[in-house]
CSV table of C-alpha atoms in Angstrom, one decimal:
chain,number,residue,atom,x,y,z
J,72,UNK,CA,101.2,106.3,90.0
J,73,UNK,CA,104.8,105.2,90.8
J,74,UNK,CA,105.9,105.8,94.4
J,75,UNK,CA,109.1,105.7,96.4
J,76,UNK,CA,109.2,104.1,99.8
J,77,UNK,CA,110.4,106.3,102.7
J,78,UNK,CA,113.0,104.3,104.6
J,79,UNK,CA,112.1,105.7,108.0
J,80,UNK,CA,108.4,104.7,108.0
J,81,UNK,CA,107.9,102.6,104.8
J,82,UNK,CA,105.2,105.1,103.7
J,83,UNK,CA,104.8,105.5,99.9
J,84,UNK,CA,105.6,108.9,98.4
J,85,UNK,CA,104.2,109.4,94.9
J,86,UNK,CA,107.1,110.2,92.6
J,87,UNK,CA,105.3,112.9,90.6
J,88,UNK,CA,103.6,115.6,92.7
J,89,UNK,CA,102.0,118.9,92.0
J,90,UNK,CA,103.9,121.9,93.1
J,91,UNK,CA,101.7,124.7,94.4
J,92,UNK,CA,104.2,127.7,94.5
J,93,UNK,CA,102.9,130.6,92.4
J,94,UNK,CA,99.4,129.1,91.8
J,95,UNK,CA,97.2,132.1,92.2
J,96,UNK,CA,94.6,132.0,95.0
J,97,UNK,CA,91.7,132.6,92.6
J,98,UNK,CA,92.4,129.4,90.6
J,99,UNK,CA,94.1,127.3,93.2
J,100,UNK,CA,91.1,125.4,94.5
J,101,UNK,CA,90.1,124.3,91.0
J,102,UNK,CA,93.6,123.5,89.9
J,103,UNK,CA,94.1,121.2,93.0
J,104,UNK,CA,90.7,119.6,92.5
J,105,UNK,CA,91.4,118.9,88.8
J,106,UNK,CA,94.9,117.7,89.6
J,107,UNK,CA,93.5,115.1,92.0
J,108,UNK,CA,90.8,114.2,89.5
J,109,UNK,CA,93.4,113.5,86.8
J,110,UNK,CA,95.5,111.3,89.1
J,111,UNK,CA,97.8,113.4,91.2
J,112,UNK,CA,98.1,112.1,94.7
J,113,UNK,CA,101.0,114.2,96.0
J,114,UNK,CA,100.7,117.9,96.7
J,115,UNK,CA,103.7,120.1,97.7
J,116,UNK,CA,102.6,123.1,99.8
J,117,UNK,CA,104.1,125.8,102.0
J,118,UNK,CA,102.7,128.6,104.1
J,119,UNK,CA,104.8,131.2,102.3
J,120,UNK,CA,103.1,130.2,99.0
J,121,UNK,CA,100.1,132.0,100.5
J,122,UNK,CA,97.5,129.5,99.1
J,123,UNK,CA,97.2,126.7,101.6
J,124,UNK,CA,93.6,127.6,102.4
J,125,UNK,CA,92.7,127.2,98.7
J,126,UNK,CA,94.8,124.0,98.4
J,127,UNK,CA,92.8,122.6,101.3
J,128,UNK,CA,89.5,123.6,99.6
J,129,UNK,CA,90.5,121.7,96.5
J,130,UNK,CA,91.4,118.6,98.6
J,131,UNK,CA,88.1,118.8,100.5
J,132,UNK,CA,86.2,119.0,97.2
J,133,UNK,CA,87.9,115.9,95.9
J,134,UNK,CA,87.3,114.0,99.1
J,135,UNK,CA,83.7,115.1,99.3
J,136,UNK,CA,83.0,113.9,95.7
J,137,UNK,CA,84.5,110.5,96.5
J,138,UNK,CA,87.4,110.9,94.0
J,139,UNK,CA,90.0,110.1,96.7
J,140,UNK,CA,90.3,109.5,100.4
J,141,UNK,CA,92.7,111.3,102.7
J,142,UNK,CA,94.8,108.2,103.2
J,143,UNK,CA,95.4,108.0,99.4
J,144,UNK,CA,96.9,111.5,99.4
J,145,UNK,CA,100.5,112.5,100.3
J,146,UNK,CA,100.5,116.1,101.5
J,147,UNK,CA,103.7,118.0,102.1
J,148,UNK,CA,104.1,121.4,103.8
J,149,UNK,CA,107.0,123.3,105.3
J,150,UNK,CA,108.2,125.1,108.4
J,151,UNK,CA,109.0,128.7,107.4
J,152,UNK,CA,112.2,130.4,108.6
J,153,UNK,CA,110.5,132.6,111.1
J,154,UNK,CA,109.5,129.6,113.1
J,155,UNK,CA,112.7,127.8,113.9
J,156,UNK,CA,112.8,128.3,117.6
J,157,UNK,CA,111.5,125.1,119.4
J,158,UNK,CA,108.5,126.9,120.9
J,159,UNK,CA,107.4,128.1,117.4
J,160,UNK,CA,107.7,124.9,115.4
J,161,UNK,CA,104.4,123.4,116.6
J,162,UNK,CA,102.6,126.7,115.9
J,163,UNK,CA,103.8,126.6,112.3
J,164,UNK,CA,102.5,123.1,111.6
J,165,UNK,CA,99.2,123.8,113.4
J,166,UNK,CA,98.5,126.8,111.2
J,167,UNK,CA,99.3,124.8,108.1
J,168,UNK,CA,97.0,122.0,109.2
J,169,UNK,CA,94.2,124.4,110.0
J,170,UNK,CA,94.5,126.2,106.6
J,171,UNK,CA,94.7,122.9,104.7
J,172,UNK,CA,91.8,121.4,106.7
J,173,UNK,CA,93.9,118.3,107.7
J,174,UNK,CA,94.7,116.4,110.9
J,175,UNK,CA,98.2,115.4,109.9
J,176,UNK,CA,100.8,116.0,107.2
J,177,UNK,CA,102.5,113.1,105.4
J,178,UNK,CA,105.7,115.1,105.2
J,179,UNK,CA,106.8,118.3,107.0
J,180,UNK,CA,110.0,119.9,105.8
J,181,UNK,CA,112.2,122.6,107.3
J,182,UNK,CA,111.8,125.0,104.3
J,183,UNK,CA,115.3,126.5,104.6
J,184,UNK,CA,118.2,126.3,107.1
J,185,UNK,CA,118.3,130.1,107.4
J,186,UNK,CA,116.4,131.1,110.6
J,187,UNK,CA,114.8,134.5,110.6
J,188,UNK,CA,113.6,136.6,113.5
J,189,UNK,CA,110.2,135.4,114.7
J,190,UNK,CA,107.1,137.2,113.5
J,191,UNK,CA,103.9,136.2,115.4
J,192,UNK,CA,101.2,134.7,113.2
J,193,UNK,CA,98.7,137.1,114.5
J,194,UNK,CA,100.9,140.0,113.3
J,195,UNK,CA,101.5,138.8,109.8
J,196,UNK,CA,100.5,135.7,107.9
J,197,UNK,CA,101.4,134.2,105.5
J,198,UNK,CA,105.0,134.8,106.4
J,199,UNK,CA,107.5,136.7,104.3
J,200,UNK,CA,111.3,137.1,104.5
J,201,UNK,CA,110.9,140.5,106.1
J,202,UNK,CA,110.8,141.2,109.8
J,203,UNK,CA,109.6,144.7,108.9
J,204,UNK,CA,107.6,144.5,105.7
J,205,UNK,CA,107.5,148.2,105.3
J,206,UNK,CA,111.2,148.8,105.4
J,207,UNK,CA,111.9,145.4,103.7
J,208,UNK,CA,114.1,144.6,106.6
J,209,UNK,CA,115.5,141.1,107.0
J,210,UNK,CA,116.9,139.9,110.3
J,211,UNK,CA,118.7,136.6,110.4
J,212,UNK,CA,118.2,134.8,113.8
J,213,UNK,CA,120.5,132.6,115.8
J,214,UNK,CA,118.8,129.2,116.0
J,215,UNK,CA,120.9,126.0,115.8
J,216,UNK,CA,119.4,123.4,113.5
J,217,UNK,CA,119.5,120.8,116.3
J,218,UNK,CA,117.0,122.8,118.3
J,219,UNK,CA,114.6,123.0,115.4
J,220,UNK,CA,115.1,119.4,114.4
J,221,UNK,CA,114.3,118.1,118.0
J,222,UNK,CA,111.0,120.1,117.8
J,223,UNK,CA,110.3,118.5,114.3
J,224,UNK,CA,110.8,115.1,115.9
J,225,UNK,CA,108.2,115.9,118.5
J,226,UNK,CA,105.7,116.5,115.6
J,227,UNK,CA,106.2,112.9,114.6
J,228,UNK,CA,105.8,111.6,118.2
J,229,UNK,CA,102.6,113.6,118.5
J,230,UNK,CA,101.2,112.4,115.2
J,231,UNK,CA,101.0,115.8,113.5
J,232,UNK,CA,103.6,114.8,110.9
J,233,UNK,CA,104.1,111.3,109.7
J,234,UNK,CA,107.5,112.0,108.2
J,235,UNK,CA,109.9,114.9,108.5
J,236,UNK,CA,112.6,116.2,106.2
J,237,UNK,CA,114.8,119.1,105.2
J,238,UNK,CA,115.1,121.4,102.3
J,239,UNK,CA,117.8,123.6,100.7
J,240,UNK,CA,120.7,122.3,102.8
J,241,UNK,CA,124.3,121.6,101.7
J,242,UNK,CA,126.1,118.4,102.4
J,243,UNK,CA,128.0,119.6,105.5
J,244,UNK,CA,124.8,120.7,107.3
J,245,UNK,CA,123.1,117.4,106.4
J,246,UNK,CA,126.0,115.4,107.8
J,247,UNK,CA,125.8,117.4,111.0
J,248,UNK,CA,122.1,116.8,111.2
J,249,UNK,CA,122.6,113.1,110.8
J,250,UNK,CA,125.1,113.1,113.7
J,251,UNK,CA,122.4,113.9,116.3
J,252,UNK,CA,119.0,113.1,114.7
J,253,UNK,CA,116.9,110.6,116.6
J,254,UNK,CA,114.6,110.5,113.5
J,255,UNK,CA,116.6,110.9,110.3
J,256,UNK,CA,115.2,113.1,107.6
J,257,UNK,CA,113.0,111.0,105.2
J,258,UNK,CA,113.3,113.5,102.4
J,259,UNK,CA,115.8,116.1,101.2
J,260,UNK,CA,114.1,118.6,98.8
J,261,UNK,CA,116.5,120.7,96.7
J,262,UNK,CA,116.8,122.6,93.5
J,263,UNK,CA,117.9,120.0,91.0
J,264,UNK,CA,117.9,120.0,87.2
J,265,UNK,CA,120.4,119.3,84.4
J,266,UNK,CA,122.2,122.6,84.9
J,267,UNK,CA,122.5,121.8,88.6
J,268,UNK,CA,122.8,118.0,89.0
J,269,UNK,CA,124.5,118.0,92.5
J,270,UNK,CA,125.6,114.4,92.1
J,271,UNK,CA,127.8,114.3,95.3
J,272,UNK,CA,125.0,115.6,97.5
J,273,UNK,CA,122.4,113.3,95.9
J,274,UNK,CA,124.5,110.2,96.2
J,275,UNK,CA,125.4,111.0,99.8
J,276,UNK,CA,121.8,111.5,100.8
J,277,UNK,CA,120.7,108.3,99.0
J,278,UNK,CA,123.4,106.4,100.8
J,279,UNK,CA,121.8,107.4,104.1
J,280,UNK,CA,118.3,106.3,102.9
J,281,UNK,CA,117.1,109.8,102.3
J,282,UNK,CA,114.8,110.3,99.3
J,283,UNK,CA,115.6,113.3,97.0
J,284,UNK,CA,112.8,115.5,95.9
J,285,UNK,CA,113.7,118.0,93.1
J,286,UNK,CA,112.1,121.4,92.7
J,287,UNK,CA,112.7,123.7,89.7
J,288,UNK,CA,112.9,120.7,87.3
J,289,UNK,CA,112.4,123.1,84.4
J,290,UNK,CA,115.1,125.5,85.5
J,291,UNK,CA,114.5,129.2,85.5
J,292,UNK,CA,110.8,129.3,84.6
J,293,UNK,CA,109.6,130.5,88.1
J,294,UNK,CA,112.3,132.9,89.1
J,295,UNK,CA,112.4,135.7,86.5
J,296,UNK,CA,111.6,139.1,87.9
J,297,UNK,CA,111.5,138.1,91.6
J,298,UNK,CA,115.1,138.8,92.7
J,299,UNK,CA,116.0,135.2,93.0
J,300,UNK,CA,117.8,134.9,89.7
J,301,UNK,CA,121.1,136.6,88.8
J,302,UNK,CA,119.9,138.4,85.7
J,303,UNK,CA,123.6,138.9,84.5
J,304,UNK,CA,124.1,135.2,83.9
J,305,UNK,CA,123.6,134.1,80.3
J,306,UNK,CA,122.1,130.7,79.6
J,307,UNK,CA,119.8,128.9,77.3
J,308,UNK,CA,116.5,128.0,79.1
J,309,UNK,CA,116.3,124.3,79.7
J,310,UNK,CA,113.0,124.0,77.9
J,311,UNK,CA,114.8,125.4,74.8
J,312,UNK,CA,118.1,123.5,75.2
J,313,UNK,CA,119.0,121.6,72.0
J,314,UNK,CA,120.1,118.5,73.8
J,315,UNK,CA,116.7,118.3,75.6
J,316,UNK,CA,114.7,119.1,72.5
J,317,UNK,CA,116.5,116.5,70.4
J,318,UNK,CA,115.9,113.8,73.0
J,319,UNK,CA,112.2,114.9,73.2
J,320,UNK,CA,111.9,114.7,69.4
J,321,UNK,CA,113.4,111.2,69.5
J,322,UNK,CA,110.8,110.0,72.0
J,323,UNK,CA,107.9,112.1,70.6
J,324,UNK,CA,107.4,113.8,74.0
J,325,UNK,CA,107.8,117.3,75.3
J,326,UNK,CA,111.0,118.9,76.6
J,327,UNK,CA,109.3,119.1,80.0
J,328,UNK,CA,108.6,115.4,80.0
J,329,UNK,CA,112.3,114.7,79.2
J,330,UNK,CA,113.4,116.8,82.1
J,331,UNK,CA,111.0,115.0,84.5
J,332,UNK,CA,111.9,111.6,83.1
J,333,UNK,CA,115.6,112.3,83.6
J,334,UNK,CA,114.9,112.8,87.3
J,335,UNK,CA,112.4,110.0,88.0
J,336,UNK,CA,114.6,107.5,86.2
J,337,UNK,CA,117.1,108.3,88.9
J,338,UNK,CA,114.5,107.6,91.6
J,339,UNK,CA,114.1,111.2,92.3
J,340,UNK,CA,110.7,112.8,93.3
J,341,UNK,CA,109.5,115.7,91.1
J,342,UNK,CA,106.9,118.4,91.9
J,343,UNK,CA,106.3,120.4,88.7
J,344,UNK,CA,103.9,123.3,88.9
J,345,UNK,CA,101.3,124.0,86.3
J,346,UNK,CA,97.8,125.5,86.1
J,347,UNK,CA,97.3,124.3,82.5
J,348,UNK,CA,95.3,121.1,82.4
J,349,UNK,CA,97.0,119.7,79.4
J,350,UNK,CA,100.5,120.3,80.8
J,351,UNK,CA,99.5,118.9,84.2
J,352,UNK,CA,98.4,115.7,82.4
J,353,UNK,CA,101.6,115.5,80.3
J,354,UNK,CA,103.7,115.9,83.5
J,355,UNK,CA,102.2,112.7,84.8
J,356,UNK,CA,103.0,110.8,81.6
J,357,UNK,CA,106.7,110.2,82.3
J,358,UNK,CA,106.6,106.4,82.6
J,359,UNK,CA,105.7,105.6,78.9
J,360,UNK,CA,109.3,106.1,77.7
J,361,UNK,CA,112.8,105.3,78.8
J,362,UNK,CA,116.0,107.3,78.4
J,363,UNK,CA,119.0,105.4,77.3
J,364,UNK,CA,122.3,105.5,79.2
J,365,UNK,CA,123.7,107.8,76.4
J,366,UNK,CA,120.7,110.1,76.7
J,367,UNK,CA,121.1,110.3,80.5
J,368,UNK,CA,124.8,111.1,80.2
J,369,UNK,CA,124.2,113.8,77.5
J,370,UNK,CA,121.7,115.4,79.9
J,371,UNK,CA,124.1,115.0,82.9
J,372,UNK,CA,126.8,116.7,80.8
J,373,UNK,CA,124.7,119.9,80.7
J,374,UNK,CA,125.6,120.5,84.3
J,375,UNK,CA,127.4,123.8,85.0
J,376,UNK,CA,126.4,124.3,88.6
J,377,UNK,CA,123.9,127.0,87.7
J,378,UNK,CA,121.8,127.8,90.7
J,379,UNK,CA,118.5,129.7,90.2
J,380,UNK,CA,117.7,130.2,93.8
J,381,UNK,CA,120.5,131.4,96.1
J,382,UNK,CA,120.0,133.1,99.6
J,383,UNK,CA,122.9,135.4,98.7
J,384,UNK,CA,120.7,137.1,96.2
J,385,UNK,CA,117.5,137.5,98.1
J,386,UNK,CA,118.4,137.1,101.8
J,387,UNK,CA,120.6,140.1,102.5
J,388,UNK,CA,123.8,138.6,101.0
J,389,UNK,CA,123.5,135.4,103.1
J,390,UNK,CA,126.5,133.3,101.8
J,391,UNK,CA,125.0,129.9,102.4
J,392,UNK,CA,126.4,128.3,99.2
J,393,UNK,CA,129.7,130.3,99.2
J,394,UNK,CA,132.9,128.5,98.1
């Protein structure tokens, strides 16, 4: 398994991980166990995915059977938006660690830079966007990122997280964070695919020694019907795009493998989700072929800044990416 070195700690982050969003609870333990068995060493988790207990059970099974040791795994989880106040950050990671059955995380990310009003864990967990889940009421809180980040740094000092990072931020907020951070973010996790290449943000982050992790490598496949996708936008799904299909045919691989290869060839981490054993295996097989410069450019040229996840659509018209 290829890995990328994190500049802040020299820890190795496996370049292909398993995303766990939308893996159903009833199959999650077995999916995680089988993923580790077939060679996955990087798992991307979050409390809002509502399956960290089951992910932890899969990890434990793999360790108990001697397939892997804890030190050979790279486990990521995330701080949800209801826990941005400094006194709540540690509570967030402690619950994730308890659910996962771990003593530390290899990477802990701020899931989104959009703080929401605190909801105590004992009142409702896993967290949701809603302060009032009956009325579907969203309340955006006033918590500056510097307060949350200082508490994240404390997690490193205490050994609960070995690396910390950020997700879903724009360039200006990242620049601001770098102006006061004592520990720079090791990773920036963002939506990134050929329809949303984000070259300027990617290049800026890389110039600061920050590793890019891409989610939604296959585009819209996870967002239909959950109010995160503007259904009025017309587009050809990436997995059906002729450019991608032609390149896949040229290399005798799948369209999904081309999309993943396009990212990893640019030293970007990918975390595709699947519950299908064959597709999970194929997603690991992205080092057996090489895209030419012309193929990379033809994929880059598909960019049209099409965003599939936007707080404006699901977070009470929050204009985070507004122009």
